Amino acid sequence: MTQRISSMDWMLKDLAAGVPQTRHVIVLSADGLCVAQYGAETDTADRLAAACAGLQSLAGAVAAELPRSEGRMRLVVIEMDGGFFYLMAAGDGSYLAVLADEGVDAGLMGAQMRNLVTRMGDHLSSPPRHDGQPA
């Protein structure tokens, strides 16, 4: 996917509105390309997407060390001063990322992210790119 998918914006907005303390919601491809966003400037969303690509790769490498793991990352949660970061596998080669302030309801966030991933279904699949172009 080489351009942002504006048709997903309302679904990302629903997640942000449904979970108080949510700052940014983005959808990204496995190689770090932001394909949809809500609540973030374009530069911020692009930086988060790039960082997420490295994070999902790291999580996959760690998962590969588990005996019955297929080496795939499902969910990463990072607690930081000031808030939380969530990264969830969302489709074949796609991820949903959320940055939230302190005080966010972690259980509600996880449930809402899972619901969003289910609702978006095939829209979240991102085929691998070759030479900068979609496959």
XYZ file of C-alpha atoms in Angstrom:
135
model
C 0.000 0.000 0.000
C 1.615 3.176 -1.120
C -0.991 5.693 -0.025
C -2.947 6.353 3.119
C -6.360 4.740 3.343
C -8.799 7.493 4.294
C -11.753 5.071 4.371
C -10.373 3.709 7.668
C -10.200 7.117 9.342
C -13.681 6.898 10.888
C -12.876 3.493 12.424
C -9.662 4.830 13.928
C -11.589 7.839 15.218
C -14.119 5.474 16.858
C -11.299 3.745 18.743
C -9.886 7.061 19.951
C -13.324 8.334 20.997
C -14.202 5.046 22.713
C -11.096 4.898 24.895
C -10.417 8.046 26.919
C -6.764 9.169 27.039
C -6.024 7.932 23.472
C -3.618 10.257 21.603
C -2.713 8.642 18.281
C -3.997 5.646 16.334
C -2.172 4.414 13.254
C -2.248 1.451 10.910
C 1.051 0.460 9.381
C 2.569 -2.144 7.113
C 5.235 -4.532 8.386
C 7.925 -2.467 6.668
C 6.951 0.679 8.579
C 4.720 2.527 6.114
C 1.842 4.424 7.753
C -1.293 3.563 5.767
C -3.945 5.222 7.976
C -3.909 7.527 10.978
C -6.019 9.449 13.439
C -4.929 12.094 15.927
C -1.362 12.453 14.709
C 0.368 14.828 12.353
C 1.728 13.093 9.265
C 5.349 13.358 10.447
C 4.473 11.944 13.872
C 2.524 9.058 12.349
C 5.387 8.281 9.956
C 7.940 8.269 12.800
C 5.750 5.987 14.911
C 5.188 3.632 11.974
C 8.918 3.387 11.302
C 9.635 2.676 14.974
C 6.880 0.043 15.016
C 8.513 -1.854 12.158
C 11.614 -2.352 14.273
C 9.592 -3.187 17.360
C 7.505 -5.850 15.647
C 10.662 -7.379 14.210
C 12.276 -7.460 17.652
C 9.144 -8.987 19.215
C 9.060 -11.646 16.492
C 12.694 -12.560 17.163
C 11.969 -12.941 20.870
C 8.804 -14.967 20.140
C 10.856 -17.364 18.001
C 12.677 -18.423 21.164
C 9.514 -19.926 22.634
C 9.246 -23.675 21.967
C 5.709 -23.715 20.542
C 5.769 -20.283 18.925
C 5.521 -19.572 15.232
C 7.636 -16.477 15.890
C 4.826 -14.007 15.262
C 4.124 -11.019 17.440
C 0.517 -10.553 18.602
C 0.669 -7.655 21.055
C 3.363 -5.439 22.536
C 2.606 -3.023 25.357
C 5.167 -0.524 26.590
C 4.597 1.547 29.712
C 6.535 4.811 29.745
C 6.604 7.971 31.794
C 3.511 9.771 30.614
C 1.649 6.924 28.981
C 1.422 3.651 27.133
C 2.183 2.338 23.668
C 0.287 -0.592 22.132
C 1.223 -2.504 18.975
C -1.079 -5.278 17.772
C -0.836 -7.584 14.770
C -3.829 -6.686 12.638
C -3.675 -8.589 9.384
C -1.261 -10.256 7.065
C 1.633 -7.800 7.194
C -0.303 -5.039 8.976
C -0.298 -3.643 12.507
C -2.417 -1.346 14.634
C -0.534 1.035 16.939
C -1.906 3.299 19.664
C -0.214 5.881 21.852
C -2.186 6.769 24.992
C -1.757 8.986 28.032
C -1.378 7.778 31.604
C -4.694 6.757 33.079
C -5.859 4.871 29.998
C -7.898 1.753 30.803
C -5.572 -1.005 29.558
C -8.308 -3.653 29.452
C -10.644 -1.415 27.483
C -7.850 -0.473 25.085
C -6.997 -4.115 24.386
C -10.638 -5.029 23.818
C -11.268 -2.032 21.552
C -8.118 -2.739 19.526
C -9.168 -6.385 19.026
C -12.662 -5.263 17.985
C -11.210 -2.772 15.510
C -8.886 -5.369 13.999
C -11.858 -7.698 13.554
C -13.993 -4.964 11.976
C -11.276 -3.897 9.574
C -10.517 -7.453 8.475
C -9.116 -7.629 4.967
C -8.656 -3.839 4.790
C -5.666 -4.290 7.116
C -3.828 -6.827 4.979
C -0.823 -5.258 3.388
C 0.988 -7.209 0.682
C 4.798 -7.070 0.752
C 6.370 -4.388 -1.402
C 9.066 -5.039 -3.968
C 11.254 -2.167 -5.170
C 8.953 0.277 -3.374
C 5.851 -0.960 -5.191
C 3.008 -3.179 -3.904
C 3.298 -6.815 -4.930
